Amino acid sequence: MTASALEGRALPACNIDLFDDTHLENPYPNYKLLRDAGPVAHLPDLNITVLARYKAIRYALDNWQTFSSGDGVSLNDLLNKAWTGTLIATDPPYHSALRAVLNERVSPRQIRKLTEDIEAKAEQLVDELVERGSFDVITDCAYQFVPPIILDLIGFPKEGSENLLAWAEQIFNVNGPDNNKKMQEAVPSLTKMFEWLEKDCTKERVKPGGFAATIHEAAERGDIRPESVVPLMAGYSIPGTDTTIGLIGSAIYLFANNPDQWQRFCENPDELMRPALAEVLRMESPVQWFARVLKQDYDADGVVVPAGSRVLLLFGAGNRDERHFSNPDHFDISRNPMDHLAFGGGIHGCPGQHLAQLQVSSLLKALARRVKRFEITDMPRRTLNNTTRAFFNLPIAVF
């Protein structure tokens, strides 16, 4: 849809660059401008429609027949082609077959079996960090905790897997538009990752009983197409690593800046864990957006967006929508926003969300037993990524 067409429907274009470093550092002022513009907004530089209000995003997530993922969820053809055959970029009926394969390993029942082991790892790491007195939440905590768990569960061969973390961040940069510098610089990482998965993560080389082996076995049985094996392995390992690291950083940052909330949490972590995690996810969505393609016209309060349009669902904006959440910029662990958008929703809800929440909750529980307060000791730096919201570093002291 062109800007003039939208203007003819009394919806002015919004000259906002969602991939500018200033925006990536703090997207929330722009998100408010987009929400206030109307039920849909148009970005003329990208010639793309965006949904920034909670109600509209929730509707899109719940109506995959109109808002399709089958043509890709990125803003460029390169990544959309690479993700072909993954859960995130497939609609029913094939989506159901892919989901069934992953559910063998990531359903709540299966993830609960990992609780004791992951909590023990969290206890050991937190003991070491608290004894030091100060540490970096990202490099000393999240990096040491998340990748080893993911790699062990997936069962990738050790050689080459050390690149997974760097690839994970870069793949989310490839999500951006074609003319974006971060996108262009990240393309080699995408190529290297897919080459490694294809050549080094064959059925013979992955760990028996791991997630990767389950995917290979499903292809052998004919449950999924052979060409889905590599993108499906990528589609689980990459989001499961980078976004969980981002969530850990956001949780500690929010609690450090809201010591009253940490004190409340420490008084009853078992009861407050779920609402606290939900509030962190609402405040700082690890994935800020994904795209959809309209399969039929979409009427947004009289503004018609035509079929074939690519539409951005701004999860980070919807989670701060004052039309749905009262005082949305305030961090309140008693809010209990279980309807947040951070994991998407509908049939495309994040399959790894239960594992991510188990990892983060295990760390928070261990910290709550030992730490009365956090103090940020130096200015943290954010990782300016086209899709995700995370910290590059977050130095803290614990007391």
XYZ file of C-alpha atoms in Angstrom:
399
model
C 0.000 0.000 0.000
C 1.309 3.436 -0.886
C 1.481 6.353 1.497
C -0.961 8.344 -0.626
C -3.501 5.540 -0.489
C -3.307 5.518 3.262
C -3.531 9.285 3.463
C -6.713 9.094 1.408
C -8.183 7.120 4.275
C -7.229 9.834 6.758
C -4.218 7.947 8.070
C -1.038 10.028 7.773
C 2.262 8.341 7.092
C 4.713 8.074 9.977
C 8.280 8.990 9.077
C 9.893 6.701 11.622
C 12.949 4.532 11.051
C 12.487 1.368 13.109
C 16.078 0.320 12.364
C 17.901 3.522 13.279
C 20.313 3.175 16.223
C 18.482 5.866 18.185
C 15.253 3.912 17.877
C 16.908 0.591 18.716
C 18.399 2.124 21.863
C 14.952 3.233 23.061
C 12.027 2.345 20.774
C 9.238 3.290 23.149
C 8.718 6.963 22.190
C 8.339 5.933 18.541
C 6.048 3.092 19.509
C 3.730 5.559 21.221
C 3.700 7.774 18.129
C 2.720 4.776 16.016
C -0.011 3.713 18.436
C -1.401 7.224 18.537
C -1.393 7.456 14.734
C -4.285 5.017 14.496
C -5.200 1.334 14.359
C -2.640 0.915 11.573
C 0.227 3.134 10.500
C 2.306 3.383 7.354
C 6.086 3.757 7.052
C 6.728 5.299 3.628
C 10.485 4.615 3.554
C 9.804 0.885 3.817
C 6.386 1.070 2.162
C 5.073 -1.166 4.896
C 2.113 -1.173 7.244
C 2.631 -1.612 10.987
C 0.355 -2.660 13.819
C 1.410 -1.089 17.115
C -1.739 -1.397 19.232
C -2.322 -4.422 21.429
C -5.815 -5.222 20.142
C -4.746 -5.221 16.496
C -1.652 -7.350 17.126
C -3.620 -9.879 19.155
C -6.187 -10.118 16.359
C -3.436 -10.704 13.800
C -1.823 -13.433 15.900
C -5.148 -15.202 16.365
C -6.104 -15.047 12.675
C -3.389 -16.775 10.677
C -5.736 -17.287 7.722
C -5.639 -13.509 7.154
C -2.225 -12.676 8.626
C -0.116 -15.430 7.088
C 3.385 -16.506 8.080
C 3.741 -18.768 5.059
C 5.427 -16.083 2.949
C 7.979 -15.350 5.645
C 8.131 -13.184 8.748
C 11.160 -11.111 7.731
C 11.480 -7.919 5.670
C 13.704 -9.400 2.980
C 13.484 -12.303 0.561
C 16.849 -13.780 1.577
C 15.837 -14.687 5.119
C 12.276 -15.518 4.159
C 13.659 -18.117 1.756
C 16.116 -19.440 4.360
C 13.337 -19.886 6.933
C 11.133 -21.845 4.520
C 10.086 -25.047 6.233
C 10.450 -23.725 9.769
C 7.664 -23.513 12.303
C 7.773 -19.728 12.377
C 7.343 -19.318 8.615
C 4.785 -22.030 7.856
C 1.001 -22.165 8.072
C -1.287 -25.200 8.417
C -1.538 -27.910 7.401
C 2.249 -28.416 7.279
C 2.712 -26.225 10.339
C 0.825 -28.832 12.373
C 3.306 -31.554 11.385
C 6.270 -29.371 12.354
C 4.684 -28.397 15.652
C 4.064 -32.063 16.484
C 7.766 -32.843 16.049
C 8.892 -30.074 18.380
C 6.167 -30.826 20.904
C 7.796 -34.212 21.429
C 10.611 -32.319 23.150
C 9.418 -28.864 24.245
C 5.909 -29.393 25.617
C 5.376 -28.267 29.239
C 5.343 -31.908 30.356
C 8.701 -32.600 28.698
C 10.304 -29.404 29.966
C 9.236 -30.141 33.550
C 11.485 -33.199 33.422
C 14.459 -30.845 33.053
C 13.628 -28.739 36.104
C 15.869 -30.428 38.655
C 18.932 -30.389 36.409
C 18.513 -26.784 35.251
C 17.823 -25.521 38.765
C 20.969 -27.279 40.002
C 23.021 -25.583 37.268
C 21.524 -22.222 38.236
C 22.312 -22.755 41.932
C 25.932 -23.608 41.173
C 26.446 -20.622 38.875
C 24.764 -18.161 41.228
C 26.844 -19.440 44.163
C 30.007 -18.652 42.210
C 28.801 -15.231 41.062
C 27.547 -14.080 44.458
C 30.821 -15.119 46.063
C 32.616 -12.786 43.645
C 30.384 -9.894 44.678
C 30.294 -8.271 41.259
C 29.943 -9.615 37.742
C 28.541 -8.929 34.301
C 25.026 -10.308 33.916
C 25.536 -11.030 30.221
C 29.065 -12.402 29.855
C 29.482 -13.963 33.315
C 25.939 -15.191 33.868
C 23.679 -15.521 30.806
C 26.428 -16.606 28.385
C 27.653 -19.240 30.836
C 24.172 -20.563 31.552
C 22.015 -20.570 28.419
C 24.185 -21.838 25.507
C 25.446 -24.985 27.304
C 21.873 -25.984 28.172
C 20.597 -25.375 24.641
C 23.519 -27.181 23.007
C 23.167 -30.183 25.284
C 19.427 -30.491 24.656
C 19.747 -30.083 20.902
C 22.735 -32.400 20.712
C 24.840 -30.566 18.161
C 28.436 -31.741 17.676
C 30.890 -29.763 19.774
C 33.070 -28.673 16.860
C 31.566 -25.531 15.362
C 28.910 -25.068 18.028
C 31.030 -22.397 19.703
C 29.848 -20.079 16.917
C 26.179 -20.515 17.784
C 25.962 -17.484 20.047
C 27.458 -15.093 17.485
C 25.293 -16.548 14.740
C 22.169 -16.195 16.873
C 22.570 -12.439 17.241
C 23.432 -11.939 13.595
C 20.509 -13.986 12.276
C 18.088 -11.605 13.966
C 19.876 -8.726 12.240
C 19.217 -10.414 8.889
C 15.508 -9.928 9.634
C 15.827 -6.265 8.654
C 15.179 -4.610 5.292
C 17.459 -5.207 2.294
C 19.098 -1.780 2.424
C 19.923 -1.984 6.129
C 23.653 -2.056 6.978
C 23.248 -4.435 9.915
C 21.274 -6.794 7.707
C 23.907 -6.781 4.966
C 26.793 -7.323 7.395
C 25.001 -10.283 9.002
C 24.352 -12.245 5.799
C 27.697 -14.149 5.934
C 26.728 -15.482 9.380
C 23.478 -16.810 7.959
C 25.350 -18.588 5.181
C 27.955 -20.089 7.520
C 25.340 -21.290 9.982
C 23.258 -23.097 7.373
C 26.387 -24.644 5.847
C 27.467 -25.924 9.267
C 24.029 -27.331 10.061
C 23.867 -29.117 6.718
C 27.402 -30.543 6.682
C 28.196 -31.094 10.357
C 24.819 -31.733 12.004
C 23.830 -34.846 10.098
C 21.959 -37.655 11.811
C 25.221 -39.526 12.311
C 26.907 -36.609 14.083
C 24.199 -35.248 16.375
C 23.695 -36.705 19.851
C 21.220 -39.590 20.026
C 18.123 -38.572 21.944
C 18.646 -34.834 21.380
C 16.290 -32.402 19.681
C 18.303 -32.518 16.456
C 18.099 -36.321 16.366
C 14.328 -36.093 16.848
C 14.099 -33.808 13.807
C 16.201 -36.159 11.665
C 14.100 -39.134 12.757
C 10.871 -37.323 11.894
C 12.186 -36.699 8.376
C 13.166 -40.361 8.011
C 9.649 -41.426 9.037
C 8.161 -39.044 6.507
C 6.480 -36.895 9.163
C 8.241 -33.799 7.811
C 9.978 -32.972 4.549
C 13.742 -33.612 4.346
C 14.345 -30.004 3.338
C 12.842 -28.880 6.668
C 15.543 -30.543 8.778
C 18.203 -27.823 8.582
C 15.907 -24.786 8.936
C 14.024 -26.512 11.754
C 17.272 -27.100 13.674
C 18.169 -23.452 13.094
C 14.701 -22.272 14.026
C 14.904 -23.854 17.449
C 18.530 -23.304 18.419
C 18.901 -19.679 17.323
C 15.810 -18.096 18.940
C 16.203 -20.286 22.014
C 19.687 -18.942 22.677
C 19.705 -15.229 21.927
C 16.269 -14.327 23.246
C 16.725 -16.149 26.557
C 19.997 -14.313 27.134
C 18.177 -11.065 26.417
C 15.415 -11.959 28.851
C 17.893 -12.642 31.656
C 19.533 -9.259 31.146
C 16.196 -7.447 31.079
C 15.005 -9.167 34.253
C 18.074 -8.196 36.289
C 18.088 -4.674 34.845
C 14.452 -4.088 35.767
C 14.879 -5.472 39.266
C 18.067 -3.450 39.806
C 16.215 -0.276 38.868
C 13.151 -1.196 40.915
C 14.528 -2.431 44.262
C 11.078 -2.382 45.859
C 9.934 -4.941 43.302
C 12.947 -7.150 43.999
C 12.227 -6.997 47.717
C 8.611 -8.040 47.096
C 9.764 -10.849 44.823
C 12.274 -12.183 47.353
C 9.575 -12.366 50.027
C 7.597 -14.899 47.995
C 9.408 -15.984 44.814
C 7.342 -19.132 44.299
C 4.060 -17.235 44.203
C 5.378 -14.223 42.290
C 7.568 -16.021 39.740
C 4.985 -16.335 36.964
C 3.622 -12.766 37.212
C 7.139 -11.350 37.592
C 8.386 -13.138 34.481
C 5.301 -12.067 32.559
C 5.902 -8.458 33.570
C 9.544 -8.606 32.445
C 8.421 -10.054 29.114
C 5.803 -7.337 28.744
C 8.186 -4.520 29.597
C 11.095 -5.703 27.427
C 9.963 -8.152 24.751
C 13.048 -10.122 23.643
C 11.663 -10.204 20.084
C 10.281 -6.800 19.147
C 8.508 -7.702 15.908
C 7.771 -10.190 13.188
C 5.997 -9.681 9.877
C 2.958 -11.249 8.254
C 1.475 -11.109 4.738
C -2.229 -10.385 4.298
C -4.141 -13.076 2.423
C -7.248 -10.903 2.266
C -8.115 -7.269 2.843
C -7.893 -6.139 6.460
C -10.307 -3.472 7.697
C -8.847 -1.585 10.655
C -11.659 0.672 11.856
C -12.446 1.811 8.332
C -8.882 1.857 7.043
C -8.557 -0.998 4.565
C -5.136 -2.578 4.083
C -5.217 -4.652 0.878
C -4.388 -8.322 0.490
C -0.742 -8.929 -0.377
C 0.547 -6.237 1.989
C 3.384 -7.133 4.322
C 2.482 -6.034 7.840
C 4.777 -5.620 10.843
C 3.429 -6.786 14.206
C 5.240 -4.645 16.782
C 5.084 -6.817 19.900
C 7.181 -4.369 21.895
C 4.734 -1.573 21.097
C 1.634 -3.610 21.870
C 3.038 -4.613 25.237
C 3.270 -0.930 26.215
C -0.203 -0.013 24.904
C -1.992 2.159 27.453
C -5.292 1.116 25.857
C -4.742 -2.364 27.267
C -2.282 -2.032 30.169
C -2.687 0.658 32.811
C 0.449 2.706 33.486
C 2.303 0.533 30.936
C 5.779 2.023 31.426
C 5.764 1.092 35.118
C 7.329 -2.219 36.193
C 4.896 -3.911 38.573
C 5.279 -7.620 39.339
C 1.762 -7.765 40.782
C 0.275 -6.801 37.393
C 0.208 -10.431 36.176
C 0.009 -9.654 32.423
C -0.288 -13.249 31.258
C -1.772 -11.980 27.983
C 1.478 -10.248 26.956
C 2.647 -10.498 23.339
C 6.311 -11.353 23.893
C 5.905 -14.988 22.821
C 3.601 -14.171 19.937
C 0.370 -16.110 20.078
C -2.124 -18.284 18.284
C -0.731 -21.219 16.346
C 2.626 -19.455 16.039
C 3.229 -19.000 19.752
C 6.906 -19.501 20.604
C 7.580 -23.249 20.975
C 10.587 -22.657 23.228
C 8.825 -20.422 25.739
C 8.568 -23.073 28.470
C 12.289 -23.831 28.346
C 13.164 -20.125 28.323
C 10.969 -19.450 31.337
C 12.425 -22.419 33.209
C 15.960 -21.139 32.657
C 15.196 -17.576 33.724
C 13.043 -18.601 36.687
C 15.786 -20.955 37.908
C 18.303 -18.110 37.946
C 15.908 -15.681 39.630
C 14.991 -18.237 42.282
C 18.657 -18.870 43.058
C 19.389 -15.142 43.192
C 16.398 -14.459 45.448
C 17.862 -16.775 48.089
C 21.193 -14.948 48.176
C 20.803 -11.350 46.967
C 19.007 -8.549 48.799
C 19.690 -5.927 46.154
C 21.481 -5.279 42.866
C 23.560 -2.231 42.026
C 24.481 -1.378 38.437
C 28.136 -0.393 38.676
C 28.714 1.128 35.242
C 26.657 2.305 32.290
C 25.293 -0.798 30.540
C 25.409 -1.030 26.756
C 22.622 -2.377 24.637
C 23.026 -4.664 21.664
C 21.447 -2.688 18.829
C 19.758 -5.442 16.865
C 17.187 -5.162 14.091
C 14.774 -7.535 15.830
C 15.725 -8.311 19.412
C 16.104 -6.232 22.561
C 19.025 -7.147 24.766
C 22.105 -5.889 26.550
C 25.681 -6.206 25.329
C 26.894 -5.878 28.904
C 25.326 -5.235 32.303
C 27.869 -4.874 35.140
C 26.368 -5.262 38.617
C 27.306 -5.726 42.247
C 25.174 -7.864 44.552
C 24.520 -7.349 48.255
